[in-house]
mmCIF file of C-alpha atoms in Angstrom:
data_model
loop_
_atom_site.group_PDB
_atom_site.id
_atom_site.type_symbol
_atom_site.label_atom_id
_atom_site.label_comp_id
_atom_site.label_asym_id
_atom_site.label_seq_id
_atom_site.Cartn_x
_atom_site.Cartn_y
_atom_site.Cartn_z
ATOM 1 C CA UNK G 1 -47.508 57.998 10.210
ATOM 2 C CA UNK G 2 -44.156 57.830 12.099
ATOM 3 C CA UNK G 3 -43.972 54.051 12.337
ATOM 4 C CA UNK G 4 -42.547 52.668 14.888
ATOM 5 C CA UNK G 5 -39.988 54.886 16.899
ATOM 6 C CA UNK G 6 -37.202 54.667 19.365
ATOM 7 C CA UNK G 7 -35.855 56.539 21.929
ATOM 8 C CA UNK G 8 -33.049 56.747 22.434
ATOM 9 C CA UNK G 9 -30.468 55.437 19.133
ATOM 10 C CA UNK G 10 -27.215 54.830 21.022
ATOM 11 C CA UNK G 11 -27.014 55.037 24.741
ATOM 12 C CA UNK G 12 -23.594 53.910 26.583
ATOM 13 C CA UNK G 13 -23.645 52.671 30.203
ATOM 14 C CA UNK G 14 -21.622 51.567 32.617
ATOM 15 C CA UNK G 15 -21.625 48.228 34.902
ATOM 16 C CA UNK G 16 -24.696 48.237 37.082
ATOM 17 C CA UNK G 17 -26.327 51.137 35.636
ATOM 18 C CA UNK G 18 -29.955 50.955 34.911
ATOM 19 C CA UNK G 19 -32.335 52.067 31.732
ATOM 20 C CA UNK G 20 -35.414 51.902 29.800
ATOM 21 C CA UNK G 21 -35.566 51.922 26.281
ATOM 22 C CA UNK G 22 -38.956 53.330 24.941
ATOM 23 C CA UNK G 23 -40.984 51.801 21.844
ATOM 24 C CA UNK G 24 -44.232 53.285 20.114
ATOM 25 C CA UNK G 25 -46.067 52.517 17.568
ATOM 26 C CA UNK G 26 -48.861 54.884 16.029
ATOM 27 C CA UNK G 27 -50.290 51.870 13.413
ATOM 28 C CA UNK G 28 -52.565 50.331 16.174
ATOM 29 C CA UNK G 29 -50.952 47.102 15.902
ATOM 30 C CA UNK G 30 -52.127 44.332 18.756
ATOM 31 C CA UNK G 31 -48.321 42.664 19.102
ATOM 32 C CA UNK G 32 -44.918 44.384 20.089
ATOM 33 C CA UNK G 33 -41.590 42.808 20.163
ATOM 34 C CA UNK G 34 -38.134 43.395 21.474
ATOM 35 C CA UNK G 35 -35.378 41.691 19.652
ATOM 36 C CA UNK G 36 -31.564 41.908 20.255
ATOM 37 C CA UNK G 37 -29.285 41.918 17.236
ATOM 38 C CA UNK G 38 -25.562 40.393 17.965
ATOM 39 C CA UNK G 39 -23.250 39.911 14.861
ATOM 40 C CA UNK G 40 -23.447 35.995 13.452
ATOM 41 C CA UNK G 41 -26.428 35.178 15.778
ATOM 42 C CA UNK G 42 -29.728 37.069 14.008
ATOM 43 C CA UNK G 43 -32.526 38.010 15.630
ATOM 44 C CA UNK G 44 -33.350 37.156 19.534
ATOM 45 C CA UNK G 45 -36.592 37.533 20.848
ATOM 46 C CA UNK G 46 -36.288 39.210 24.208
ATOM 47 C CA UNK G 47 -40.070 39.545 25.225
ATOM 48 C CA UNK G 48 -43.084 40.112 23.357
ATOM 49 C CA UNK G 49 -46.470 41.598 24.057
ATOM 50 C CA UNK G 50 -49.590 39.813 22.231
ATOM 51 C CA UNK G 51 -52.114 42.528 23.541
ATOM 52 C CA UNK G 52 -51.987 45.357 25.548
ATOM 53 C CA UNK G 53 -51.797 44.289 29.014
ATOM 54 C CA UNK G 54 -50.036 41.387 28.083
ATOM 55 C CA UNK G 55 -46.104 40.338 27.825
ATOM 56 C CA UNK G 56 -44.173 36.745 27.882
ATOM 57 C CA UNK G 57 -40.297 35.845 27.730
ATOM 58 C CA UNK G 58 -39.006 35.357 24.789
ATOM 59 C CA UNK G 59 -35.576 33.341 23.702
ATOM 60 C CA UNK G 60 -33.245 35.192 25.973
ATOM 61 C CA UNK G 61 -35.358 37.504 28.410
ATOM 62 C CA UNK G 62 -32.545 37.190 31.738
ATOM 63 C CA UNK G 63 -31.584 41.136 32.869
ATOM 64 C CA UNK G 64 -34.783 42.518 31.060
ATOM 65 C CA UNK G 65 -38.162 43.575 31.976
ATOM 66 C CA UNK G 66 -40.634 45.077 29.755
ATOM 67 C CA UNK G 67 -43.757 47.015 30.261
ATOM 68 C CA UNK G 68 -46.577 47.211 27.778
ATOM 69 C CA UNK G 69 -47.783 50.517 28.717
ATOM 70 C CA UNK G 70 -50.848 51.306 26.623
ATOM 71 C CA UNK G 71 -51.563 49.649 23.461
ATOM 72 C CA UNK G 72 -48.797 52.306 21.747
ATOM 73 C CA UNK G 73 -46.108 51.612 24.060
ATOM 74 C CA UNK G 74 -43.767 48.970 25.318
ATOM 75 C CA UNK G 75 -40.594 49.879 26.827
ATOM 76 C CA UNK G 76 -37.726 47.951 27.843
ATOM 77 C CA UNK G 77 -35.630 48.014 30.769
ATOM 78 C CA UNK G 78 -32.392 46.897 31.983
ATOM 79 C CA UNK G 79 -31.808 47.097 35.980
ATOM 80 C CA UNK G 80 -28.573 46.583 36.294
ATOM 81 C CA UNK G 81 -26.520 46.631 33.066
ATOM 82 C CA UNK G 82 -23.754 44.123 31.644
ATOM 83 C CA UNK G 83 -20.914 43.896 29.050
ATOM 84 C CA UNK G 84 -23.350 40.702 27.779
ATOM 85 C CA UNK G 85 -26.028 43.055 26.557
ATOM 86 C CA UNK G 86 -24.104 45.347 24.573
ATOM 87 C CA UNK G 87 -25.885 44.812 21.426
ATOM 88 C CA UNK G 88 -28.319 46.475 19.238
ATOM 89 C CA UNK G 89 -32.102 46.404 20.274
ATOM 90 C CA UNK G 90 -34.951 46.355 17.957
ATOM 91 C CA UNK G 91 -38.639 46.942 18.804
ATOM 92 C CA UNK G 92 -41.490 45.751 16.254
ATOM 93 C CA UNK G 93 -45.001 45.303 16.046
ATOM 94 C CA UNK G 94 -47.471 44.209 14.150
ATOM 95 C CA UNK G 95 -51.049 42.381 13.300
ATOM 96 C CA UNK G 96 -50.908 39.133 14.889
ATOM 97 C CA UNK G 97 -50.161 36.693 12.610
ATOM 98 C CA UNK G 98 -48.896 38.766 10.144
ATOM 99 C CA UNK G 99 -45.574 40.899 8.816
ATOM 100 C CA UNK G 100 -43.709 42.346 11.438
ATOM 101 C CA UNK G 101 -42.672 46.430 11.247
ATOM 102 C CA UNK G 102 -39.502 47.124 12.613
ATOM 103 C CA UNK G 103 -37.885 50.527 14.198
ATOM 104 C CA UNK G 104 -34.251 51.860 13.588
ATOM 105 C CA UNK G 105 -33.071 50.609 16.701
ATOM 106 C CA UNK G 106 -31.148 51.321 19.673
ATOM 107 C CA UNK G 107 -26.991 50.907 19.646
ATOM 108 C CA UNK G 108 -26.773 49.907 23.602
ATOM 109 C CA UNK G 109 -22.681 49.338 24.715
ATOM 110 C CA UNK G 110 -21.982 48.266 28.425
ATOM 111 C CA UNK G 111 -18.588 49.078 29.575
ATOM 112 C CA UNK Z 1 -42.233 24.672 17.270
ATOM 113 C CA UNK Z 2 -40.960 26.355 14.232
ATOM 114 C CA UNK Z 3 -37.128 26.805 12.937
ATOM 115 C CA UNK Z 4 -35.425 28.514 10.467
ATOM 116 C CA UNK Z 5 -32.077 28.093 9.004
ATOM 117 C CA UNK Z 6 -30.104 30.597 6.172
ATOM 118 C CA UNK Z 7 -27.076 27.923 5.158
ATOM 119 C CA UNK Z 8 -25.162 31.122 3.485
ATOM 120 C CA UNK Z 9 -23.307 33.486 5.893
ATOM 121 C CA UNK Z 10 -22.485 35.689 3.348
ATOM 122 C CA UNK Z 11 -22.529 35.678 -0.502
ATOM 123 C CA UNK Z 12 -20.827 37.855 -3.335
ATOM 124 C CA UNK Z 13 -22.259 38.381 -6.536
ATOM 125 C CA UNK Z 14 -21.220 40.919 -9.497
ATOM 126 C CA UNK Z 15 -23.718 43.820 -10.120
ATOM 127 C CA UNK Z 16 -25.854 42.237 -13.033
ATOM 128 C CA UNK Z 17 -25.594 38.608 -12.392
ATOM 129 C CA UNK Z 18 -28.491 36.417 -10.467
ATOM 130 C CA UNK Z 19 -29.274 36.228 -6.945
ATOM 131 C CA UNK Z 20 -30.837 33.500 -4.819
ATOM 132 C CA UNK Z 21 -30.152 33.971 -1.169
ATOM 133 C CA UNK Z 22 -31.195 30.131 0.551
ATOM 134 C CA UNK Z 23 -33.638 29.477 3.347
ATOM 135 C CA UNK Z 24 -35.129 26.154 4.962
ATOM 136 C CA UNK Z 25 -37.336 25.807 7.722
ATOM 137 C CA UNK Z 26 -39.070 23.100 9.891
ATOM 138 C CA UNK Z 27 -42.378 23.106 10.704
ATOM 139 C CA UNK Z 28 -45.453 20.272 10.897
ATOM 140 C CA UNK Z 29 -47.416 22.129 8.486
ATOM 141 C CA UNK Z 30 -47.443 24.974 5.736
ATOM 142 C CA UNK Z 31 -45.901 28.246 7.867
ATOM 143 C CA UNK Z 32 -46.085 31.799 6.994
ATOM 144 C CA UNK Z 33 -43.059 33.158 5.350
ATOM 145 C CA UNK Z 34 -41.168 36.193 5.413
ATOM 146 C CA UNK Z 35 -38.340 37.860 4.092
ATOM 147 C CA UNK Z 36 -36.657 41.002 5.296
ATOM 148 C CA UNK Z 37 -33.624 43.288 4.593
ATOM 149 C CA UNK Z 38 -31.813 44.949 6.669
ATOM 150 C CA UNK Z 39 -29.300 47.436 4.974
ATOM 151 C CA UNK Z 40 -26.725 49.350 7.592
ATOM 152 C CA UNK Z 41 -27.368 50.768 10.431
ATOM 153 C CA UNK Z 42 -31.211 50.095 9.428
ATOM 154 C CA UNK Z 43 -34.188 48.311 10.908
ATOM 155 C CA UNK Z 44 -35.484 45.756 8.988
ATOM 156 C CA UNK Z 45 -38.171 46.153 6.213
ATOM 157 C CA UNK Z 46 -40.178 43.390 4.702
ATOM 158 C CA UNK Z 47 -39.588 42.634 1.129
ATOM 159 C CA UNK Z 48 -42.260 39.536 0.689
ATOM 160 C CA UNK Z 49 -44.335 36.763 2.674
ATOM 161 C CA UNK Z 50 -46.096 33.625 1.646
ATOM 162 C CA UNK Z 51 -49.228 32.847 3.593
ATOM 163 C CA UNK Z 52 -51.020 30.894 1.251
ATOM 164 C CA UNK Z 53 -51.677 30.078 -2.832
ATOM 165 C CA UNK Z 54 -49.397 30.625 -5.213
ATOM 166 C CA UNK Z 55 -46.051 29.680 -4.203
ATOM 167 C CA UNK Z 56 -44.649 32.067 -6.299
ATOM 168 C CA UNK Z 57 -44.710 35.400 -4.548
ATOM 169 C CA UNK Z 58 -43.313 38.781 -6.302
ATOM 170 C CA UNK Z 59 -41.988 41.453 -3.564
ATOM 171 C CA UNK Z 60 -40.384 44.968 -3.631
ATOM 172 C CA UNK Z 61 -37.197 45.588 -5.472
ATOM 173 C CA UNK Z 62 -37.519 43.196 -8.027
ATOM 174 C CA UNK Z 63 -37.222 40.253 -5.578
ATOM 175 C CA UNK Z 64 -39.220 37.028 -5.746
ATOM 176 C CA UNK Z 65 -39.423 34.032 -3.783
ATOM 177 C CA UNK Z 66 -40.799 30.522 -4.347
ATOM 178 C CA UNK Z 67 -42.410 28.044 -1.357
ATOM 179 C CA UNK Z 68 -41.495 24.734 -2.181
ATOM 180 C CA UNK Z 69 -43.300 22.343 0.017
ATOM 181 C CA UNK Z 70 -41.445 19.261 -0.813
ATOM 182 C CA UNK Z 71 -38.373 20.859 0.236
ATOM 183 C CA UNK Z 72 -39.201 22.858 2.760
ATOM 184 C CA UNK Z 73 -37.341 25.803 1.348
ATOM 185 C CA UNK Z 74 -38.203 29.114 0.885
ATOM 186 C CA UNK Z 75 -35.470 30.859 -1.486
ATOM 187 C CA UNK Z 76 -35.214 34.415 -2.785
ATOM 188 C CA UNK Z 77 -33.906 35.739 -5.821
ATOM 189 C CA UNK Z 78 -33.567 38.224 -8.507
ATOM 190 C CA UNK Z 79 -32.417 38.531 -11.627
ATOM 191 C CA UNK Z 80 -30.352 41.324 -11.895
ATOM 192 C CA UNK Z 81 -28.556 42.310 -8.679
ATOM 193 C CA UNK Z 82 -27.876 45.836 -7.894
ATOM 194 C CA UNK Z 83 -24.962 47.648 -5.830
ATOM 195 C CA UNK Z 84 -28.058 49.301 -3.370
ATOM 196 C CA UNK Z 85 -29.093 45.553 -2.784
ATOM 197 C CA UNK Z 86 -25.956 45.268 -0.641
ATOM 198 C CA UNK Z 87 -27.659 44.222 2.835
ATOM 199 C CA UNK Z 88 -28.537 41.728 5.413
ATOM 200 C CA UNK Z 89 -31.324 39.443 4.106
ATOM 201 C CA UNK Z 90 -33.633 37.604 7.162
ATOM 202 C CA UNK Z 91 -36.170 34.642 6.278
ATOM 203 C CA UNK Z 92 -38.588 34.534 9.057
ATOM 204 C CA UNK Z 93 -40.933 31.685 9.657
ATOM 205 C CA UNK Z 94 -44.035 31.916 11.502
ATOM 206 C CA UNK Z 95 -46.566 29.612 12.969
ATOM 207 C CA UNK Z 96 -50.782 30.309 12.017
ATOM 208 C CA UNK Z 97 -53.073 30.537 15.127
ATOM 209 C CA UNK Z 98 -52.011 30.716 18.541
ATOM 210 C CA UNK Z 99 -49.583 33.197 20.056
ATOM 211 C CA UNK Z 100 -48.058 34.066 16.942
ATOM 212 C CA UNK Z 101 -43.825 34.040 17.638
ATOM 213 C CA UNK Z 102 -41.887 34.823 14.270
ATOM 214 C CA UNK Z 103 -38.684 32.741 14.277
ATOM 215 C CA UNK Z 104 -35.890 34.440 12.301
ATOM 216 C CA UNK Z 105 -32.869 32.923 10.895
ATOM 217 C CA UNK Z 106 -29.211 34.088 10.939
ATOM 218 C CA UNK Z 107 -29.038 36.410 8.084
ATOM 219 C CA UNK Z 108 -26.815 36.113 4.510
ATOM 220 C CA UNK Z 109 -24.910 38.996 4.121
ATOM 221 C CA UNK Z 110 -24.818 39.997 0.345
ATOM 222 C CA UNK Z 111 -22.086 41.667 -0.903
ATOM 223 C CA UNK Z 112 -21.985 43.123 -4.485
ATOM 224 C CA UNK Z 113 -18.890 43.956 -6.413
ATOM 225 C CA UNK Z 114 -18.861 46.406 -9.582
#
């Protein structure tokens, strides 16, 4: 079992430009997340997907989109990139209700 | 809706000594509990959770944490720190039933010196 993967680990954009990070998970887990990781401030929920075919906004979902693909996948996408979301992304899944499983994450910087 | 809050930013200990990284969290009734470490440039990995029973709960790498109700704390420690337990330590805090949102708090940083 691979887990849950990422594609791709560090990505640099400029201004404006647009992307889609891609999540999957091969543990047939009903929930997928998409956190942002910014030093002193944790873990943000972005969106998260409680079944395939489903997504809601999480704690700071403004200049994202997400798609829950198939019950595998759920990608994330930026349309038009900012400085403000240079961070590090995270995509997780799990059983709902239960421990979360996390990738290695993406190292995003906006210039 | 849940909370979680990790008073210690970072903490330093001496390879040997005792660990107990702090947690608190807010919520009406008994949450699920979580802790994860991150080490560098790493996702994060669950060491233990807390669901129910015992509120005692053993994990990997010789960590442990205990649910205390009455405080509302969740701490985690370990008796004998090593150097590879240098990381980023989450407590996450979850609420049963529902749509099920883990809340995470800010992280301790532990630092180990020699």
């Amino acid at each position: 079992n691979a887990g849950v993967t990422q594609t791709p680990k560090f990505q640099v954009l400029k201004t404006g430009q647009s992307m889609t990070l891609q999540c999957a998970q091969d543990m047939n887990h009903n929930s997928m997340y998409w956190y942002r990781q910014d030093p002193g401030m944790g873990l943000r929920l972005i969106y998260y997907s409680a079944s395939e075919g489903t997504t809601d906004k999480g704690e700071v979902p403004n200049g994202y989109n997400v798609s829950r693909l198939n019950k595998r996948e759920f990608s994330l996408r930026l349309e038009s990139a900012a400085p403000s979301q240079t961070s590090v992304y995270f995509c997780a899944s799990g059983p709902t209700g239960d421990e979360q499983f996390f990738g290695p994450g993406t190292r995003l910087t906006v210039l | 809706a849940q909370s979680v809050t990790q008073p210690d930013i970072h903490i330093t200990v001496s390879e040997g000594a005792s660990l107990e990284l702090r947690c608190n969290y807010s919520y009406g009734a008994t949450p699920y509990l979580f802790w994860y470490v991150q080490s560098p440039g790493q996702g994060l990995q669950l060491l233990l959770k807390y669901f129910s029973g015992d509120t005692l709960v053993q994990g990997i790498k010789g960590f442990e944490a205990e649910f205390k109700r009455s405080q509302s704390s969740f701490n985690l420690r370990k008796p004998s720190v090593h150097w590879s337990d240098a990381a980023e330590y989450f407590c996450a805090v979850g609420a049963p039933g529902g749509s099920y949102i883990p809340t995470f708090g800010r992280g301790t940083s532990l630092i180990v010196h020699p």
